[in-house]
């Protein structure tokens, strides 16, 4: 049975035939189950979630994005929502209560035990977007004077409450992190050996006040299962697991992708997003782009007399502004991606600018070499020279603007992805036309 048919059937069964809906959900493979639930309406998803067996419902919850988890908690009946909330790890609870409406978060926090509530509130009080907000405070720890046997006993005694048992933190004087040791290393070492002899004394660590996305990329690049989170004094604060790191990166890249396309992130499945929400996610940016596009109209109006004297110039306007916009978008995308993975930063402006301008000049020269022959044959040598020179200058300008804008935005604390490729294209269009008409005036002796 095709997935589409299953989804339609599930929607119908949720209207009243709940026992049959439960049977359908129980038979669905995990990947299909998550896909089906993500495409349901909020109310239907909450109802279907309650029909799931506990282990499957937990997998579904972990497979949802943050916004979808928040919506689900808000839609569940109070008792069911409280039960789900209590089962979450402290870092997940802290992440969700900052997105939940105040009354809902207060109600859910009130259902927790005092210790769990205190830990959740302590994490939620950390700066938004920081590693501390995303870390788990539950870590298996041993002192550096312990033996391997004592470390394994610590794993057995406290591992059930920790987010991961595969990485054990080794603490020295003053609760400072001395190193880490993997569970595998402990299992295959002599029980009488000192933990200091088997630990890694220079582990990959991240800072509690470090941006969570940056820390997540460190975890991914280092290929570790978890990285200890330390404060300014080297004391252990928690651990950032690879699972949490992948979630952080995925959500950040979803937001960046949406912003780069001049849209707001949906935060849910496309199929479950109402049309009005799709409109709202795009309308604001389109209005901004319309205002920016007015610059192009003004440029054309200003050079109306120039166009009247050489009407053929108008035929090449789409070619030039399209090329400039695409070159600027390519440059912006490349730079934003390099910034996201940590290759470059706001301090690298001169080097990036020089590199991209050189790239733009070579691109423009290559395109001009291709275009000059056909343009000469079609419009004459004067127009051909104008178009060729314009291509070179516009490509240099486009790559310069495309690379510089995200870097400057980052320097002033603005998300580089917000400075979207379409916006850069629109700005390059207007400035490219100015260059085109000025070159035409100079070479063709126009007014």
Short mmCIF file of C-alpha atoms in Angstrom, two decimals:
data_model
loop_
_atom_site.label_atom_id
_atom_site.label_comp_id
_atom_site.label_asym_id
_atom_site.label_seq_id
_atom_site.Cartn_x
_atom_site.Cartn_y
_atom_site.Cartn_z
CA UNK A 1 0.00 0.00 0.00
CA UNK A 2 1.40 3.34 -0.98
CA UNK A 3 2.24 5.94 1.66
CA UNK A 4 -0.23 8.41 0.20
CA UNK A 5 -3.06 5.89 0.60
CA UNK A 6 -2.01 5.17 4.17
CA UNK A 7 -2.06 8.87 5.02
CA UNK A 8 -5.56 9.36 3.65
CA UNK A 9 -6.78 6.28 5.46
CA UNK A 10 -5.18 7.39 8.71
CA UNK A 11 -6.87 10.78 8.51
CA UNK A 12 -10.23 9.08 7.98
CA UNK A 13 -9.74 6.58 10.82
CA UNK A 14 -8.74 9.32 13.27
CA UNK A 15 -12.22 10.73 12.78
CA UNK A 16 -13.69 8.00 14.99
CA UNK A 17 -12.28 4.53 14.29
CA UNK A 18 -9.40 4.79 16.76
CA UNK A 19 -8.78 1.06 17.21
CA UNK A 20 -8.22 0.69 13.46
CA UNK A 21 -6.06 3.81 13.44
CA UNK A 22 -3.93 2.29 16.20
CA UNK A 23 -3.50 -0.92 14.20
CA UNK A 24 -2.45 1.06 11.13
CA UNK A 25 0.09 3.03 13.18
CA UNK A 26 1.48 -0.14 14.77
CA UNK A 27 2.14 -1.69 11.35
CA UNK A 28 3.83 1.34 9.81
CA UNK A 29 7.66 1.21 9.55
CA UNK A 30 9.39 3.88 11.70
CA UNK A 31 10.35 6.12 8.76
CA UNK A 32 6.85 5.96 7.23
CA UNK A 33 5.26 6.52 10.63
CA UNK A 34 7.20 9.73 11.23
CA UNK A 35 6.48 10.97 7.72
CA UNK A 36 2.75 10.31 8.11
CA UNK A 37 2.50 12.05 11.48
CA UNK A 38 4.41 15.09 10.26
CA UNK A 39 1.85 15.56 7.47
CA UNK A 40 -1.16 15.48 9.80
CA UNK A 41 -2.83 18.57 11.23
CA UNK A 42 -1.87 19.58 14.78
CA UNK A 43 -4.95 18.03 16.36
CA UNK A 44 -4.71 14.80 14.35
CA UNK A 45 -1.02 14.44 15.19
CA UNK A 46 -1.69 14.81 18.91
CA UNK A 47 -4.44 12.18 18.72
CA UNK A 48 -2.29 9.76 16.70
CA UNK A 49 0.63 10.28 19.09
CA UNK A 50 -1.52 9.14 22.02
CA UNK A 51 -2.42 5.93 20.16
CA UNK A 52 1.21 4.89 19.76
CA UNK A 53 2.95 2.31 21.91
CA UNK A 54 5.32 4.03 24.36
CA UNK A 55 8.61 3.13 22.65
CA UNK A 56 7.34 4.13 19.21
CA UNK A 57 5.88 7.38 20.52
CA UNK A 58 9.28 8.24 22.00
CA UNK A 59 11.03 7.65 18.67
CA UNK A 60 8.47 9.84 16.92
CA UNK A 61 8.96 12.63 19.44
CA UNK A 62 12.73 12.58 19.01
CA UNK A 63 12.33 12.62 15.22
CA UNK A 64 10.29 15.84 15.24
CA UNK A 65 11.87 19.27 14.99
CA UNK A 66 11.80 21.74 17.87
CA UNK A 67 8.78 23.67 16.56
CA UNK A 68 6.88 20.44 15.95
CA UNK A 69 7.68 19.19 19.46
CA UNK A 70 6.49 22.47 20.95
CA UNK A 71 3.24 22.29 18.98
CA UNK A 72 2.69 18.67 20.03
CA UNK A 73 3.16 19.45 23.73
CA UNK A 74 0.72 22.33 23.42
CA UNK A 75 -1.89 20.13 21.69
CA UNK A 76 -1.71 17.09 23.98
CA UNK A 77 -4.11 16.81 26.93
CA UNK A 78 -2.50 18.16 30.14
CA UNK A 79 -1.79 14.75 31.70
CA UNK A 80 -0.33 13.27 28.50
CA UNK A 81 1.76 16.38 27.87
CA UNK A 82 3.10 16.33 31.44
CA UNK A 83 4.09 12.67 31.10
CA UNK A 84 5.97 13.30 27.87
CA UNK A 85 7.65 16.40 29.30
CA UNK A 86 8.85 14.53 32.39
CA UNK A 87 10.49 11.83 30.24
CA UNK A 88 12.59 14.34 28.31
CA UNK A 89 16.24 15.00 29.10
CA UNK A 90 16.88 18.25 31.04
CA UNK A 91 18.44 19.98 28.02
CA UNK A 92 15.44 19.07 25.86
CA UNK A 93 13.04 20.39 28.49
CA UNK A 94 15.03 23.63 28.77
CA UNK A 95 15.02 24.01 24.99
CA UNK A 96 11.26 23.51 24.72
CA UNK A 97 10.04 25.70 27.60
CA UNK A 98 11.71 28.72 26.01
CA UNK A 99 9.48 28.19 22.95
CA UNK A 100 6.26 27.23 24.73
CA UNK A 101 3.64 29.81 25.73
CA UNK A 102 4.19 31.03 29.30
CA UNK A 103 1.10 29.38 30.77
CA UNK A 104 1.90 26.02 29.14
CA UNK A 105 5.54 26.03 30.27
CA UNK A 106 4.54 26.99 33.83
CA UNK A 107 1.99 24.17 33.92
CA UNK A 108 4.48 21.59 32.67
CA UNK A 109 7.24 22.76 35.03
CA UNK A 110 4.86 22.49 37.98
CA UNK A 111 4.40 18.76 37.27
CA UNK A 112 8.15 18.01 37.61
CA UNK A 113 9.93 16.89 40.75
CA UNK A 114 11.76 19.72 42.50
CA UNK A 115 15.24 18.55 41.43
CA UNK A 116 14.24 18.08 37.80
CA UNK A 117 12.54 21.47 37.77
CA UNK A 118 15.61 23.18 39.25
CA UNK A 119 17.95 21.64 36.66
CA UNK A 120 15.60 22.57 33.81
CA UNK A 121 15.27 26.18 34.98
CA UNK A 122 19.03 26.48 35.47
CA UNK A 123 19.67 25.43 31.88
CA UNK A 124 16.86 27.61 30.53
CA UNK A 125 18.41 30.63 32.26
CA UNK A 126 21.58 30.32 30.18
CA UNK A 127 21.89 32.56 27.09
CA UNK A 128 19.71 31.56 24.16
CA UNK A 129 21.71 29.85 21.43
CA UNK A 130 24.58 28.97 23.77
CA UNK A 131 26.10 25.52 24.19
CA UNK A 132 25.08 25.58 27.84
CA UNK A 133 21.43 25.75 26.81
CA UNK A 134 21.87 22.68 24.58
CA UNK A 135 24.10 20.53 26.80
CA UNK A 136 23.05 17.73 29.11
CA UNK A 137 24.17 18.24 32.72
CA UNK A 138 23.92 14.51 33.44
CA UNK A 139 27.41 13.08 32.90
CA UNK A 140 29.14 10.02 34.30
CA UNK A 141 32.24 11.30 36.09
CA UNK A 142 35.16 9.73 37.95
CA UNK A 143 38.05 11.28 39.83
CA UNK A 144 41.49 10.98 38.27
CA UNK A 145 42.73 8.92 41.21
CA UNK A 146 40.19 6.14 40.53
CA UNK A 147 41.02 2.76 39.06
CA UNK A 148 39.44 1.29 35.93
CA UNK A 149 37.35 -1.04 38.11
CA UNK A 150 36.04 1.90 40.14
CA UNK A 151 35.23 3.78 36.95
CA UNK A 152 33.21 0.86 35.60
CA UNK A 153 31.34 0.66 38.90
CA UNK A 154 30.52 4.36 38.55
CA UNK A 155 29.14 3.72 35.05
CA UNK A 156 26.91 0.91 36.36
CA UNK A 157 25.69 2.95 39.32
CA UNK A 158 24.96 6.24 37.56
CA UNK A 159 24.85 5.45 33.85
CA UNK A 160 21.07 5.04 33.74
CA UNK A 161 20.55 8.73 34.53
CA UNK A 162 23.23 10.02 32.15
CA UNK A 163 22.61 11.03 28.54
CA UNK A 164 25.57 8.92 27.39
CA UNK A 165 27.74 6.28 29.02
CA UNK A 166 30.15 5.94 26.13
CA UNK A 167 32.22 8.92 27.27
CA UNK A 168 33.24 9.21 30.93
CA UNK A 169 34.59 12.52 32.19
CA UNK A 170 37.66 12.38 34.44
CA UNK A 171 37.84 15.18 37.03
CA UNK A 172 40.89 16.53 38.76
CA UNK A 173 41.27 19.05 41.56
CA UNK A 174 38.48 21.61 41.88
CA UNK A 175 36.14 19.67 39.57
CA UNK A 176 38.30 20.69 36.62
CA UNK A 177 38.21 18.41 33.60
CA UNK A 178 41.37 16.32 33.50
CA UNK A 179 40.42 14.18 30.51
CA UNK A 180 37.92 11.69 29.14
CA UNK A 181 37.92 7.94 28.74
CA UNK A 182 35.67 5.87 26.51
CA UNK A 183 33.62 3.00 27.85
CA UNK A 184 35.30 0.74 25.31
CA UNK A 185 38.74 1.64 26.69
CA UNK A 186 37.58 0.92 30.24
CA UNK A 187 36.14 -2.46 29.28
CA UNK A 188 39.35 -3.63 27.65
CA UNK A 189 41.80 -2.26 30.25
CA UNK A 190 43.24 -3.94 33.33
CA UNK A 191 40.79 -3.28 36.22
CA UNK A 192 43.67 -2.36 38.50
CA UNK A 193 45.08 0.35 36.24
CA UNK A 194 44.67 4.01 37.09
CA UNK A 195 42.15 5.98 35.04
CA UNK A 196 44.92 8.52 34.42
CA UNK A 197 46.83 5.87 32.44
CA UNK A 198 43.98 5.11 30.04
CA UNK A 199 42.27 8.49 29.64
CA UNK A 200 42.75 11.04 26.88
CA UNK A 201 44.32 14.05 28.56
CA UNK A 202 43.53 16.44 25.67
CA UNK A 203 39.90 15.78 24.76
CA UNK A 204 37.77 17.80 22.36
CA UNK A 205 35.90 20.31 24.54
CA UNK A 206 33.46 23.15 23.97
CA UNK A 207 32.71 26.19 26.13
CA UNK A 208 29.46 26.66 28.02
CA UNK A 209 29.00 30.18 26.59
CA UNK A 210 30.03 29.22 23.05
CA UNK A 211 27.38 29.47 20.28
CA UNK A 212 25.65 26.10 20.11
CA UNK A 213 25.93 25.84 16.32
CA UNK A 214 29.68 26.43 16.48
CA UNK A 215 30.08 23.80 19.20
CA UNK A 216 27.92 21.34 17.26
CA UNK A 217 30.14 21.69 14.20
CA UNK A 218 33.21 21.03 16.36
CA UNK A 219 31.60 17.79 17.60
CA UNK A 220 30.77 16.76 14.04
CA UNK A 221 34.21 17.64 12.66
CA UNK A 222 36.01 15.82 15.48
CA UNK A 223 33.81 12.72 14.97
CA UNK A 224 33.30 12.19 18.69
CA UNK A 225 30.25 10.73 20.41
CA UNK A 226 30.18 13.58 22.93
CA UNK A 227 32.25 16.58 23.93
CA UNK A 228 32.58 17.81 27.54
CA UNK A 229 31.26 21.34 28.10
CA UNK A 230 33.48 23.43 30.38
CA UNK A 231 33.25 26.87 31.96
CA UNK A 232 35.85 29.64 31.93
CA UNK A 233 37.83 27.91 34.70
CA UNK A 234 37.92 24.50 33.00
CA UNK A 235 35.26 23.02 35.29
CA UNK A 236 32.89 20.44 33.82
CA UNK A 237 29.39 21.81 33.21
CA UNK A 238 27.87 19.06 31.08
CA UNK A 239 28.24 17.22 27.80
CA UNK A 240 27.14 17.91 24.22
CA UNK A 241 26.29 14.62 22.51
CA UNK A 242 26.55 13.96 18.80
CA UNK A 243 22.75 13.50 18.64
CA UNK A 244 22.15 16.98 20.01
CA UNK A 245 24.90 18.37 17.77
CA UNK A 246 23.25 16.93 14.64
CA UNK A 247 19.86 18.36 15.68
CA UNK A 248 21.38 21.81 16.21
CA UNK A 249 23.11 21.75 12.82
CA UNK A 250 20.01 20.46 11.03
CA UNK A 251 17.79 23.19 12.47
CA UNK A 252 20.39 25.87 11.76
CA UNK A 253 20.77 24.72 8.17
CA UNK A 254 16.98 24.61 7.71
CA UNK A 255 16.79 28.23 8.87
CA UNK A 256 19.73 29.27 6.69
CA UNK A 257 18.25 27.55 3.65
CA UNK A 258 14.91 29.29 4.13
CA UNK A 259 16.49 32.69 4.71
CA UNK A 260 18.77 32.24 1.73
CA UNK A 261 15.68 31.73 -0.42
CA UNK A 262 14.01 34.87 0.98
CA UNK A 263 11.51 32.93 3.07
CA UNK A 264 10.88 32.22 6.72
CA UNK A 265 11.47 28.66 7.99
CA UNK A 266 8.22 26.67 8.16
CA UNK A 267 9.13 24.65 11.26
CA UNK A 268 6.90 21.79 10.15
CA UNK A 269 6.22 19.43 7.26
CA UNK A 270 5.35 21.20 4.00
CA UNK A 271 2.25 19.02 3.60
CA UNK A 272 0.96 19.99 7.06
CA UNK A 273 1.58 23.72 6.58
CA UNK A 274 -1.59 25.76 5.86
CA UNK A 275 -1.53 27.86 2.71
CA UNK A 276 -1.87 31.07 4.74
CA UNK A 277 1.28 30.13 6.69
CA UNK A 278 3.11 29.59 3.40
CA UNK A 279 2.01 33.07 2.33
CA UNK A 280 3.17 34.63 5.61
CA UNK A 281 6.56 32.90 5.38
CA UNK A 282 7.25 34.51 1.99
CA UNK A 283 5.32 37.76 1.87
CA UNK A 284 7.60 39.87 4.08
CA UNK A 285 10.73 39.15 2.05
CA UNK A 286 8.91 39.68 -1.24
CA UNK A 287 7.82 43.12 -0.07
CA UNK A 288 11.44 43.95 0.81
CA UNK A 289 12.57 42.76 -2.61
CA UNK A 290 9.89 44.84 -4.35
CA UNK A 291 11.20 47.94 -2.61
CA UNK A 292 14.77 47.02 -3.60
CA UNK A 293 13.65 46.33 -7.18
CA UNK A 294 12.31 49.89 -7.36
CA UNK A 295 15.98 50.95 -7.57
CA UNK A 296 16.23 49.22 -10.95
CA UNK A 297 13.13 51.06 -12.20
CA UNK A 298 14.60 54.38 -11.08
CA UNK A 299 17.87 53.64 -12.88
CA UNK A 300 16.05 52.89 -16.12
CA UNK A 301 14.03 56.08 -15.75
CA UNK A 302 17.19 58.14 -15.16
CA UNK A 303 18.88 56.78 -18.31
CA UNK A 304 15.77 57.02 -20.47
CA UNK A 305 17.44 59.49 -22.87
CA UNK A 306 20.47 57.24 -23.27
CA UNK A 307 18.21 54.31 -24.18
CA UNK A 308 16.31 56.47 -26.65
CA UNK A 309 19.56 57.26 -28.51
CA UNK A 310 20.64 53.59 -28.69
CA UNK A 311 17.58 51.36 -28.40
CA UNK A 312 19.71 48.26 -29.00
CA UNK A 313 21.20 48.72 -25.52
CA UNK A 314 17.88 47.63 -24.01
CA UNK A 315 18.17 44.19 -25.62
CA UNK A 316 21.17 43.31 -23.45
CA UNK A 317 19.76 44.54 -20.12
CA UNK A 318 18.31 41.11 -19.12
CA UNK A 319 21.60 39.40 -19.99
CA UNK A 320 23.69 41.78 -17.90
CA UNK A 321 21.50 42.01 -14.82
CA UNK A 322 20.90 38.25 -14.88
CA UNK A 323 24.63 37.55 -15.03
CA UNK A 324 25.39 40.04 -12.27
CA UNK A 325 22.65 38.71 -10.03
CA UNK A 326 23.76 35.11 -10.50
CA UNK A 327 27.42 35.96 -9.88
CA UNK A 328 26.52 37.81 -6.70
CA UNK A 329 24.30 34.96 -5.50
CA UNK A 330 27.06 32.42 -6.15
CA UNK A 331 29.57 34.49 -4.21
CA UNK A 332 27.19 35.06 -1.29
CA UNK A 333 26.29 31.37 -1.08
CA UNK A 334 29.95 30.34 -1.13
CA UNK A 335 30.92 32.82 1.59
CA UNK A 336 27.94 32.02 3.85
CA UNK A 337 28.74 28.31 3.56
CA UNK A 338 32.43 28.92 4.37
CA UNK A 339 31.41 30.98 7.41
CA UNK A 340 29.01 28.29 8.57
CA UNK A 341 31.70 25.60 8.63
CA UNK A 342 34.25 27.93 10.24
CA UNK A 343 36.59 28.34 7.25
CA UNK A 344 36.39 32.14 7.36
CA UNK A 345 35.18 34.83 9.75
CA UNK A 346 34.46 38.54 9.85
CA UNK A 347 38.19 39.25 10.32
CA UNK A 348 38.97 37.73 6.90
CA UNK A 349 37.26 40.52 4.93
CA UNK A 350 40.37 41.77 3.01
CA UNK A 351 41.48 38.28 1.93
CA UNK A 352 38.00 37.16 0.92
CA UNK A 353 37.29 40.41 -0.91
CA UNK A 354 40.53 40.19 -2.92
CA UNK A 355 39.90 36.53 -3.74
CA UNK A 356 36.31 37.09 -4.88
CA UNK A 357 37.12 40.21 -6.91
CA UNK A 358 39.83 38.28 -8.75
CA UNK A 359 37.38 35.46 -9.33
CA UNK A 360 34.82 37.98 -10.61
CA UNK A 361 37.31 39.54 -13.01
CA UNK A 362 38.25 36.14 -14.47
CA UNK A 363 34.61 35.12 -14.75
CA UNK A 364 33.70 38.40 -16.43
CA UNK A 365 36.62 38.15 -18.87
CA UNK A 366 35.64 34.60 -19.78
CA UNK A 367 32.02 35.57 -20.39
CA UNK A 368 33.06 38.65 -22.37
CA UNK A 369 35.29 36.52 -24.61
CA UNK A 370 32.34 34.28 -25.36
CA UNK A 371 29.84 37.12 -25.87
CA UNK A 372 31.84 39.62 -27.93
CA UNK A 373 31.65 37.71 -31.22
CA UNK A 374 27.86 37.14 -31.36
CA UNK A 375 27.20 40.64 -30.03
CA UNK A 376 29.46 42.21 -32.66
CA UNK A 377 27.68 40.30 -35.42
CA UNK A 378 24.23 41.19 -34.06
CA UNK A 379 24.64 44.81 -32.88
CA UNK A 380 27.95 46.14 -34.17
CA UNK A 381 31.39 46.61 -32.67
CA UNK A 382 30.46 49.59 -30.43
CA UNK A 383 27.68 47.73 -28.56
CA UNK A 384 29.87 44.61 -28.42
CA UNK A 385 32.65 46.50 -26.64
CA UNK A 386 30.13 48.08 -24.24
CA UNK A 387 28.56 44.72 -23.36
CA UNK A 388 31.93 43.00 -22.96
CA UNK A 389 33.40 45.67 -20.67
CA UNK A 390 30.15 45.78 -18.69
CA UNK A 391 30.26 42.02 -18.13
CA UNK A 392 33.76 42.27 -16.63
CA UNK A 393 32.96 45.22 -14.36
CA UNK A 394 29.54 43.86 -13.30
CA UNK A 395 30.98 40.45 -12.41
CA UNK A 396 33.68 42.10 -10.27
CA UNK A 397 31.06 44.27 -8.56
CA UNK A 398 28.70 41.34 -8.04
CA UNK A 399 31.29 39.06 -6.44
CA UNK A 400 32.51 41.94 -4.30
CA UNK A 401 28.99 42.74 -3.01
CA UNK A 402 28.07 39.07 -2.69
CA UNK A 403 31.10 38.26 -0.55
CA UNK A 404 31.28 41.47 1.44
CA UNK A 405 27.63 41.67 2.52
CA UNK A 406 27.51 38.45 4.62
CA UNK A 407 30.87 39.24 6.23
CA UNK A 408 29.81 42.75 7.19
CA UNK A 409 26.48 41.43 8.44
CA UNK A 410 28.30 38.95 10.67
CA UNK A 411 30.59 41.70 12.00
CA UNK A 412 27.49 43.62 13.18
CA UNK A 413 25.82 40.58 14.71
CA UNK A 414 23.33 39.95 11.90
CA UNK A 415 22.75 36.40 10.68
CA UNK A 416 24.57 36.21 7.29
CA UNK A 417 21.82 33.98 5.91
CA UNK A 418 19.31 36.79 6.38
CA UNK A 419 21.23 38.78 3.77
CA UNK A 420 19.73 36.51 1.16
CA UNK A 421 20.97 35.85 -2.34
CA UNK A 422 17.80 37.33 -3.93
CA UNK A 423 18.33 40.60 -2.06
CA UNK A 424 21.95 40.78 -3.19
CA UNK A 425 20.84 40.02 -6.76
CA UNK A 426 18.35 42.88 -6.67
CA UNK A 427 20.95 45.35 -5.43
CA UNK A 428 23.49 44.20 -8.02
CA UNK A 429 20.86 44.61 -10.74
CA UNK A 430 20.48 48.34 -10.05
CA UNK A 431 24.20 49.06 -9.71
CA UNK A 432 24.99 46.92 -12.77
CA UNK A 433 22.63 48.97 -14.90
CA UNK A 434 24.34 52.17 -13.79
CA UNK A 435 27.69 50.71 -14.87
CA UNK A 436 26.26 49.56 -18.20
CA UNK A 437 24.80 52.92 -19.12
CA UNK A 438 27.86 54.88 -17.97
CA UNK A 439 30.13 52.69 -20.12
CA UNK A 440 27.71 53.10 -23.04
CA UNK A 441 27.75 56.87 -22.66
CA UNK A 442 31.55 56.94 -22.65
CA UNK A 443 32.17 54.60 -25.57
CA UNK A 444 29.21 55.48 -27.79
CA UNK A 445 29.41 59.21 -26.99
CA UNK A 446 25.82 59.39 -25.76
CA UNK A 447 24.24 61.87 -23.38
#
